Amino acid sequence: MNKSLTIGLLVSTILGGSSAYAQATDVSVNIVGPVSARPGGVADFTIIVTNNGPNNATNVTLTKPAVSNLSINSVSCQAGSGTGASATCPGASTPAALASGIVIPSLPEGSCVRFTVSAAAGSSGSYTNVASISYPQDNNPGNNSSSVTTHIFALPCATTTYKIDVAGSVAANTIGVDGGTVNLLYTLSSGVAIPGIGNSFTVPVTYSDFLNQYGTDNRWQAVIQGSSASLGRTGVMLVPRTDGTGSLYNGLPANNTSSEGLVTPNGTDNVFTTKIADGNLNPLGKFTVNIGNFPGPPSGASLLAQQYINWTTGNLSFDGTSNSSGWWCKPLANPLVQSTPGVSSILPVDMQPGQNYTSRYAAFGDAGATNSGVSRGVVIGDNDNFVTYGYNDAPVISSVTPATQTVATNAAQGTITATASKWNTNSTPTYQWYRNTTNANTGGTFIPGANASSYTPPASATTGTTYYYVVVSGAGTCSTTSGTVRVIVSNTPLAVQLLSFKAQKAGKTSLLEWQTASEQNNRGFDIEKSTDGKNWESIDFVNSLSASGNSNVKLSYSFTDPAPFLQGKNFYRLKQTDYDQQVDYSNVSMVHFDEASRVLIYPNPAKEVLYISDLSGNETIRVFDLNGRKVAEQEATGTSLDLSLSALSEGVYTLTISNEHSGSSFSKKFIKTK
């Protein structure tokens, strides 16, 4: 049998009397990286450059520009085998070379070069890694760039994970013999269901027909739950037909119609990889897999982590002296070779959702070769595939009432009630009350059984003041501690019996409301405000509604703060003052504004100027390009700002509005036109 293998198509073009030679081929790039990273934490990623054929390529240039918020420590390279030869790594794989353009000397048809990049994230914000390749004879420039955006933030206090349901996915899908789509089912694995996503969702994975370069009709046979004992994995598997109409063994080229000698180690992957690389076997063709994206997080949540793993199992028949037949398929982006003898599985690799991946396949044997009944194939949904969302589910406590109550010794005490809300409406808040001898909401005594939104303190035979507070918990480790309320056991009434005090949003103002049951010698109330709950200032004074400062009926008060801090938390309390200058403080009530997300930005697309309004006057405006480089920065000194775009090139940019005082940040993309 003729074992020679013709590779490539030589195209001759006559230019001005001289000949220029080129090999047209499809070179592509994929980048696989994290969707989030911790401040200063690990942010490693990989870049895979692949030659999808039909010809060899040389001197392919890969560029991954440096970006802010990311430090690259090292770059390593691994070259895979192709048709007739193996790829070659660059002579020097360094961060500087990667940023300026690193040249891959040789990339045979069907091979890949995989760069593993060790990196560390910055302290905050986000960055986008963009990898691009350049090859003059590339016949498909549409896959010459790939990007992944990573957001940097501390680990949220609540997380929810969804994992693939392999059995459910198999039951809900049927095979398309010439290609189709499998909707992978993901179900809630841990945490509380995310609003808008629910307990389950599907991710589409589209697979193409077998594209046999010899014109033979190869077909898919089934969608099953496949497994690999050697890998210890299961998954949703696409099984190719290996007997009858559409079999991989039909119409084999002459180079693939006889037995093959043993190799060391003699496993399916190593046999096919070695035989194709040395020209003893021809690859039959290719197919592509497009991986859908996981659902985007709703407002208030973030995509924390995701994993998509691919692996395959083939088949090899051998009698101890030769390999009589077999079939095999493998992603071009996988340079790893299974080295365990007798194992049919290909080593798994990570892939990035939202991207396309090409695999090649091959078979050899005589005309009677089949693998009927053997359930092996391409796993498009590994049992370890998952996605995790993170969010802050710390409840917002709007009020704890009454703020103060005074009772006589041995008298029944009134019920204290906390009113709270939280982000994740699918989880139920939990409550735990504490008592304290000092006016502090830490270090108190746990009250057994006091785990509802309301608590009634027991009667007391002795006089004195006891303070109470409640810890309200959401999902995960998220919790919020209320301010204190007090119960005074005394036979002498207080100057003011405060029934309630609460603050709430009223448009872009804060509305404060409180009620008193009785007042004695009350001059009025200082309205005190803080942005951190520690440092207070008086913003106004409200006189007692009783002209004499004395009242035995319920009095209702209100006050509007016309200028709350619109990008963060506003804490309020009352400082009650007697005519004899004795003072007392109410509980603390908090109002949270997030007006950054309501900032108006127009027009979009913009040509010369981007207008920004509804600012608070102390924001920093920054503009970043698609490579994460900061290209403009301006401080806001009023409620509006005109941002000049004259120095920017045409393209897509990210505008960030941040407030250093509150720590809030808001981002929005806009388009700069000519």
Short mmCIF file of N, CA, C and O in Angstrom, two decimals, residues 401-486:
data_model
loop_
_atom_site.label_atom_id
_atom_site.label_comp_id
_atom_site.label_asym_id
_atom_site.label_seq_id
_atom_site.Cartn_x
_atom_site.Cartn_y
_atom_site.Cartn_z
N THR A 401 -39.18 48.47 65.23
CA THR A 401 -40.09 49.29 66.06
C THR A 401 -40.68 48.45 67.19
O THR A 401 -40.83 47.23 67.06
N PRO A 402 -41.04 49.13 68.30
CA PRO A 402 -40.81 50.54 68.60
C PRO A 402 -39.35 50.80 68.96
O PRO A 402 -38.66 49.91 69.45
N ALA A 403 -38.89 52.02 68.70
CA ALA A 403 -37.51 52.35 69.00
C ALA A 403 -37.26 52.37 70.50
O ALA A 403 -36.18 51.99 70.96
N THR A 404 -38.24 52.81 71.26
CA THR A 404 -38.13 52.87 72.72
C THR A 404 -39.48 52.53 73.32
O THR A 404 -40.52 52.95 72.82
N GLN A 405 -39.47 51.75 74.37
CA GLN A 405 -40.69 51.54 75.15
C GLN A 405 -40.33 51.54 76.62
O GLN A 405 -39.26 51.06 77.02
N THR A 406 -41.21 52.12 77.41
CA THR A 406 -41.00 52.19 78.85
C THR A 406 -42.15 51.46 79.54
O THR A 406 -43.32 51.72 79.25
N VAL A 407 -41.80 50.54 80.41
CA VAL A 407 -42.82 49.76 81.12
C VAL A 407 -42.47 49.74 82.60
O VAL A 407 -41.32 49.93 83.00
N ALA A 408 -43.48 49.51 83.38
CA ALA A 408 -43.27 49.40 84.82
C ALA A 408 -42.72 48.02 85.16
O ALA A 408 -42.77 47.09 84.35
N THR A 409 -42.19 47.88 86.34
CA THR A 409 -41.68 46.57 86.77
C THR A 409 -42.81 45.55 86.76
O THR A 409 -43.96 45.85 87.08
N ASN A 410 -42.47 44.33 86.31
CA ASN A 410 -43.39 43.19 86.24
C ASN A 410 -44.52 43.38 85.22
O ASN A 410 -45.43 42.56 85.16
N ALA A 411 -44.43 44.44 84.43
CA ALA A 411 -45.47 44.67 83.42
C ALA A 411 -45.09 44.00 82.11
O ALA A 411 -43.91 43.80 81.80
N ALA A 412 -46.12 43.63 81.33
CA ALA A 412 -45.87 43.01 80.03
C ALA A 412 -45.19 44.01 79.10
O ALA A 412 -45.53 45.20 79.08
N GLN A 413 -44.22 43.52 78.34
CA GLN A 413 -43.49 44.38 77.41
C GLN A 413 -44.06 44.21 76.00
O GLN A 413 -44.56 43.15 75.63
N GLY A 414 -43.96 45.29 75.22
CA GLY A 414 -44.50 45.26 73.87
C GLY A 414 -43.62 44.48 72.91
O GLY A 414 -42.43 44.26 73.14
N THR A 415 -44.22 44.04 71.82
CA THR A 415 -43.51 43.27 70.80
C THR A 415 -42.64 44.19 69.95
O THR A 415 -43.07 45.26 69.53
N ILE A 416 -41.39 43.75 69.69
CA ILE A 416 -40.48 44.47 68.80
C ILE A 416 -40.54 43.79 67.44
O ILE A 416 -40.45 42.56 67.34
N THR A 417 -40.67 44.58 66.36
CA THR A 417 -40.83 44.01 65.02
C THR A 417 -39.81 44.62 64.07
O THR A 417 -39.64 45.84 64.02
N ALA A 418 -39.15 43.74 63.32
CA ALA A 418 -38.20 44.17 62.28
C ALA A 418 -38.85 44.01 60.92
O ALA A 418 -39.51 42.99 60.64
N THR A 419 -38.67 45.01 60.06
CA THR A 419 -39.15 44.94 58.68
C THR A 419 -37.94 44.94 57.76
O THR A 419 -37.12 45.86 57.81
N ALA A 420 -37.82 43.90 56.94
CA ALA A 420 -36.62 43.75 56.10
C ALA A 420 -37.00 43.23 54.72
O ALA A 420 -38.03 42.57 54.54
N SER A 421 -36.16 43.54 53.75
CA SER A 421 -36.32 43.01 52.39
C SER A 421 -34.94 42.58 51.90
O SER A 421 -33.91 42.98 52.46
N LYS A 422 -34.89 41.78 50.83
CA LYS A 422 -33.62 41.27 50.34
C LYS A 422 -33.66 41.11 48.83
O LYS A 422 -34.73 41.13 48.21
N TRP A 423 -32.45 40.95 48.22
CA TRP A 423 -32.35 40.91 46.76
C TRP A 423 -32.99 39.65 46.18
O TRP A 423 -33.78 39.71 45.25
N ASN A 424 -32.62 38.49 46.71
CA ASN A 424 -33.09 37.24 46.12
C ASN A 424 -34.47 36.89 46.67
O ASN A 424 -34.61 36.41 47.79
N THR A 425 -35.46 37.15 45.85
CA THR A 425 -36.84 36.90 46.27
C THR A 425 -37.16 35.41 46.38
O THR A 425 -38.22 35.04 46.89
N ASN A 426 -36.25 34.54 45.89
CA ASN A 426 -36.48 33.09 45.99
C ASN A 426 -36.03 32.52 47.34
O ASN A 426 -36.27 31.35 47.61
N SER A 427 -35.34 33.30 48.14
CA SER A 427 -34.90 32.82 49.46
C SER A 427 -35.64 33.57 50.55
O SER A 427 -36.06 34.71 50.37
N THR A 428 -35.81 32.93 51.68
CA THR A 428 -36.54 33.51 52.81
C THR A 428 -35.57 34.04 53.84
O THR A 428 -34.65 33.32 54.25
N PRO A 429 -35.72 35.30 54.27
CA PRO A 429 -34.80 35.81 55.30
C PRO A 429 -35.01 35.10 56.63
O PRO A 429 -36.11 34.67 56.96
N THR A 430 -33.94 34.95 57.38
CA THR A 430 -34.02 34.37 58.72
C THR A 430 -33.61 35.43 59.74
O THR A 430 -32.86 36.35 59.43
N TYR A 431 -34.11 35.28 60.96
CA TYR A 431 -33.93 36.30 61.99
C TYR A 431 -33.34 35.67 63.25
O TYR A 431 -33.62 34.51 63.58
N GLN A 432 -32.51 36.44 63.94
CA GLN A 432 -32.04 36.04 65.26
C GLN A 432 -31.86 37.29 66.11
O GLN A 432 -31.14 38.21 65.74
N TRP A 433 -32.54 37.29 67.27
CA TRP A 433 -32.51 38.44 68.17
C TRP A 433 -31.46 38.26 69.26
O TRP A 433 -31.18 37.15 69.69
N TYR A 434 -30.90 39.41 69.69
CA TYR A 434 -29.90 39.45 70.75
C TYR A 434 -30.28 40.54 71.74
O TYR A 434 -30.93 41.53 71.39
N ARG A 435 -29.85 40.37 72.99
CA ARG A 435 -30.02 41.41 74.00
C ARG A 435 -28.66 41.90 74.46
O ARG A 435 -27.66 41.17 74.40
N ASN A 436 -28.61 43.15 74.94
CA ASN A 436 -27.36 43.73 75.37
C ASN A 436 -27.62 44.68 76.53
O ASN A 436 -28.71 45.26 76.64
N THR A 437 -26.62 44.84 77.37
CA THR A 437 -26.74 45.78 78.48
C THR A 437 -26.23 47.17 78.12
O THR A 437 -26.39 48.11 78.89
N THR A 438 -25.57 47.27 76.96
CA THR A 438 -25.09 48.56 76.48
C THR A 438 -25.72 48.85 75.12
O THR A 438 -26.21 47.95 74.44
N ASN A 439 -25.66 50.11 74.72
CA ASN A 439 -26.28 50.52 73.45
C ASN A 439 -25.33 50.19 72.29
O ASN A 439 -24.74 51.06 71.67
N ALA A 440 -25.19 48.89 72.01
CA ALA A 440 -24.31 48.42 70.94
C ALA A 440 -24.95 47.21 70.28
O ALA A 440 -25.57 46.37 70.95
N ASN A 441 -24.78 47.11 68.96
CA ASN A 441 -25.36 45.98 68.23
C ASN A 441 -24.33 44.90 67.94
O ASN A 441 -24.42 44.17 66.95
N THR A 442 -23.34 44.78 68.82
CA THR A 442 -22.38 43.68 68.78
C THR A 442 -22.14 43.19 70.20
O THR A 442 -22.34 43.93 71.17
N GLY A 443 -21.72 41.93 70.31
CA GLY A 443 -21.38 41.38 71.62
C GLY A 443 -22.56 41.09 72.50
O GLY A 443 -22.40 40.88 73.72
N GLY A 444 -23.77 41.06 71.94
CA GLY A 444 -24.95 40.79 72.74
C GLY A 444 -25.13 39.31 73.05
O GLY A 444 -24.38 38.45 72.58
N THR A 445 -26.14 39.02 73.85
CA THR A 445 -26.44 37.65 74.26
C THR A 445 -27.48 37.04 73.32
O THR A 445 -28.54 37.63 73.08
N PHE A 446 -27.16 35.89 72.78
CA PHE A 446 -28.06 35.15 71.90
C PHE A 446 -29.32 34.78 72.67
O PHE A 446 -29.26 34.28 73.80
N ILE A 447 -30.49 35.04 72.07
CA ILE A 447 -31.76 34.71 72.71
C ILE A 447 -32.32 33.45 72.06
O ILE A 447 -32.76 33.48 70.90
N PRO A 448 -32.29 32.31 72.73
CA PRO A 448 -32.79 31.07 72.14
C PRO A 448 -34.26 31.18 71.74
O PRO A 448 -35.07 31.75 72.48
N GLY A 449 -34.57 30.69 70.56
CA GLY A 449 -35.96 30.68 70.10
C GLY A 449 -36.45 31.98 69.52
O GLY A 449 -37.56 32.04 68.99
N ALA A 450 -35.64 33.04 69.62
CA ALA A 450 -36.06 34.35 69.10
C ALA A 450 -35.62 34.46 67.65
O ALA A 450 -34.67 35.16 67.32
N ASN A 451 -36.30 33.73 66.77
CA ASN A 451 -35.86 33.61 65.38
C ASN A 451 -36.97 33.95 64.39
O ASN A 451 -37.05 33.38 63.30
N ALA A 452 -37.82 34.89 64.77
CA ALA A 452 -38.85 35.39 63.87
C ALA A 452 -38.66 36.89 63.69
O ALA A 452 -37.82 37.52 64.35
N SER A 453 -39.45 37.48 62.81
CA SER A 453 -39.29 38.92 62.57
C SER A 453 -39.74 39.75 63.76
O SER A 453 -39.39 40.93 63.87
N SER A 454 -40.50 39.16 64.66
CA SER A 454 -40.96 39.86 65.87
C SER A 454 -40.51 39.12 67.11
O SER A 454 -40.36 37.88 67.10
N TYR A 455 -40.29 39.88 68.18
CA TYR A 455 -39.88 39.29 69.45
C TYR A 455 -40.50 40.09 70.59
O TYR A 455 -40.50 41.33 70.56
N THR A 456 -41.03 39.37 71.58
CA THR A 456 -41.62 40.02 72.75
C THR A 456 -40.75 39.74 73.97
O THR A 456 -40.67 38.59 74.42
N PRO A 457 -40.07 40.76 74.50
CA PRO A 457 -39.23 40.55 75.69
C PRO A 457 -40.08 40.18 76.90
O PRO A 457 -41.24 40.60 77.01
N PRO A 458 -39.53 39.41 77.82
CA PRO A 458 -40.29 39.04 79.01
C PRO A 458 -40.38 40.19 80.00
O PRO A 458 -39.58 41.13 79.97
N ALA A 459 -41.37 40.13 80.89
CA ALA A 459 -41.50 41.13 81.95
C ALA A 459 -40.30 41.06 82.88
O ALA A 459 -39.66 40.01 83.04
N SER A 460 -39.97 42.19 83.51
CA SER A 460 -38.81 42.25 84.39
C SER A 460 -39.21 42.80 85.74
O SER A 460 -39.99 43.76 85.83
N ALA A 461 -38.67 42.19 86.79
CA ALA A 461 -38.99 42.64 88.15
C ALA A 461 -38.06 43.75 88.61
O ALA A 461 -38.30 44.36 89.66
N THR A 462 -37.00 44.01 87.86
CA THR A 462 -36.04 45.03 88.26
C THR A 462 -36.01 46.16 87.24
O THR A 462 -36.29 45.96 86.06
N THR A 463 -35.67 47.34 87.72
CA THR A 463 -35.59 48.49 86.82
C THR A 463 -34.27 48.47 86.06
O THR A 463 -33.30 47.83 86.47
N GLY A 464 -34.22 49.19 84.94
CA GLY A 464 -33.01 49.26 84.13
C GLY A 464 -33.36 49.30 82.65
O GLY A 464 -34.53 49.23 82.26
N THR A 465 -32.33 49.41 81.82
CA THR A 465 -32.51 49.49 80.37
C THR A 465 -31.85 48.29 79.70
O THR A 465 -30.69 47.97 79.99
N THR A 466 -32.59 47.65 78.82
CA THR A 466 -32.06 46.54 78.02
C THR A 466 -32.18 46.92 76.55
O THR A 466 -33.22 47.44 76.12
N TYR A 467 -31.12 46.66 75.80
CA TYR A 467 -31.09 46.96 74.37
C TYR A 467 -31.24 45.67 73.57
O TYR A 467 -30.70 44.62 73.95
N TYR A 468 -31.95 45.77 72.46
CA TYR A 468 -32.18 44.61 71.61
C TYR A 468 -31.80 44.95 70.17
O TYR A 468 -31.97 46.09 69.71
N TYR A 469 -31.27 43.95 69.47
CA TYR A 469 -31.03 44.10 68.04
C TYR A 469 -31.23 42.75 67.37
O TYR A 469 -31.27 41.70 68.04
N VAL A 470 -31.38 42.77 66.06
CA VAL A 470 -31.66 41.55 65.31
C VAL A 470 -30.68 41.42 64.15
O VAL A 470 -30.29 42.42 63.53
N VAL A 471 -30.24 40.19 63.90
CA VAL A 471 -29.42 39.88 62.72
C VAL A 471 -30.34 39.18 61.72
O VAL A 471 -30.90 38.12 62.01
N VAL A 472 -30.49 39.80 60.55
CA VAL A 472 -31.33 39.24 59.50
C VAL A 472 -30.41 38.67 58.42
O VAL A 472 -29.54 39.38 57.90
N SER A 473 -30.60 37.40 58.08
CA SER A 473 -29.71 36.72 57.13
C SER A 473 -30.46 36.40 55.84
O SER A 473 -31.64 36.04 55.86
N GLY A 474 -29.72 36.53 54.73
CA GLY A 474 -30.23 36.12 53.43
C GLY A 474 -29.58 34.82 53.01
O GLY A 474 -29.22 33.98 53.85
N ALA A 475 -29.38 34.63 51.72
CA ALA A 475 -28.75 33.42 51.22
C ALA A 475 -27.26 33.43 51.54
O ALA A 475 -26.66 34.48 51.77
N GLY A 476 -26.65 32.24 51.56
CA GLY A 476 -25.22 32.14 51.80
C GLY A 476 -24.85 32.67 53.17
O GLY A 476 -25.50 32.38 54.18
N THR A 477 -23.79 33.47 53.22
CA THR A 477 -23.35 34.06 54.48
C THR A 477 -23.76 35.52 54.59
O THR A 477 -23.26 36.25 55.44
N CYS A 478 -24.67 35.97 53.74
CA CYS A 478 -25.10 37.37 53.73
C CYS A 478 -25.96 37.66 54.96
O CYS A 478 -26.90 36.91 55.25
N SER A 479 -25.68 38.75 55.65
CA SER A 479 -26.50 39.13 56.80
C SER A 479 -26.36 40.62 57.05
O SER A 479 -25.41 41.26 56.61
N THR A 480 -27.34 41.16 57.76
CA THR A 480 -27.35 42.56 58.16
C THR A 480 -27.77 42.64 59.61
O THR A 480 -28.71 41.96 60.03
N THR A 481 -27.07 43.46 60.38
CA THR A 481 -27.40 43.66 61.79
C THR A 481 -28.10 44.99 61.96
O THR A 481 -27.64 46.02 61.46
N SER A 482 -29.22 44.97 62.65
CA SER A 482 -29.99 46.19 62.86
C SER A 482 -29.32 47.07 63.91
O SER A 482 -28.41 46.66 64.62
N GLY A 483 -29.80 48.31 63.98
CA GLY A 483 -29.45 49.15 65.11
C GLY A 483 -30.20 48.67 66.35
O GLY A 483 -31.02 47.74 66.29
N THR A 484 -29.92 49.27 67.49
CA THR A 484 -30.55 48.83 68.73
C THR A 484 -31.87 49.54 68.97
O THR A 484 -32.09 50.67 68.53
N VAL A 485 -32.76 48.84 69.64
CA VAL A 485 -33.94 49.45 70.24
C VAL A 485 -33.84 49.17 71.74
O VAL A 485 -33.08 48.30 72.17
N ARG A 486 -34.60 49.90 72.53
CA ARG A 486 -34.42 49.74 73.97
C ARG A 486 -35.75 49.56 74.68
O ARG A 486 -36.78 50.09 74.26
#
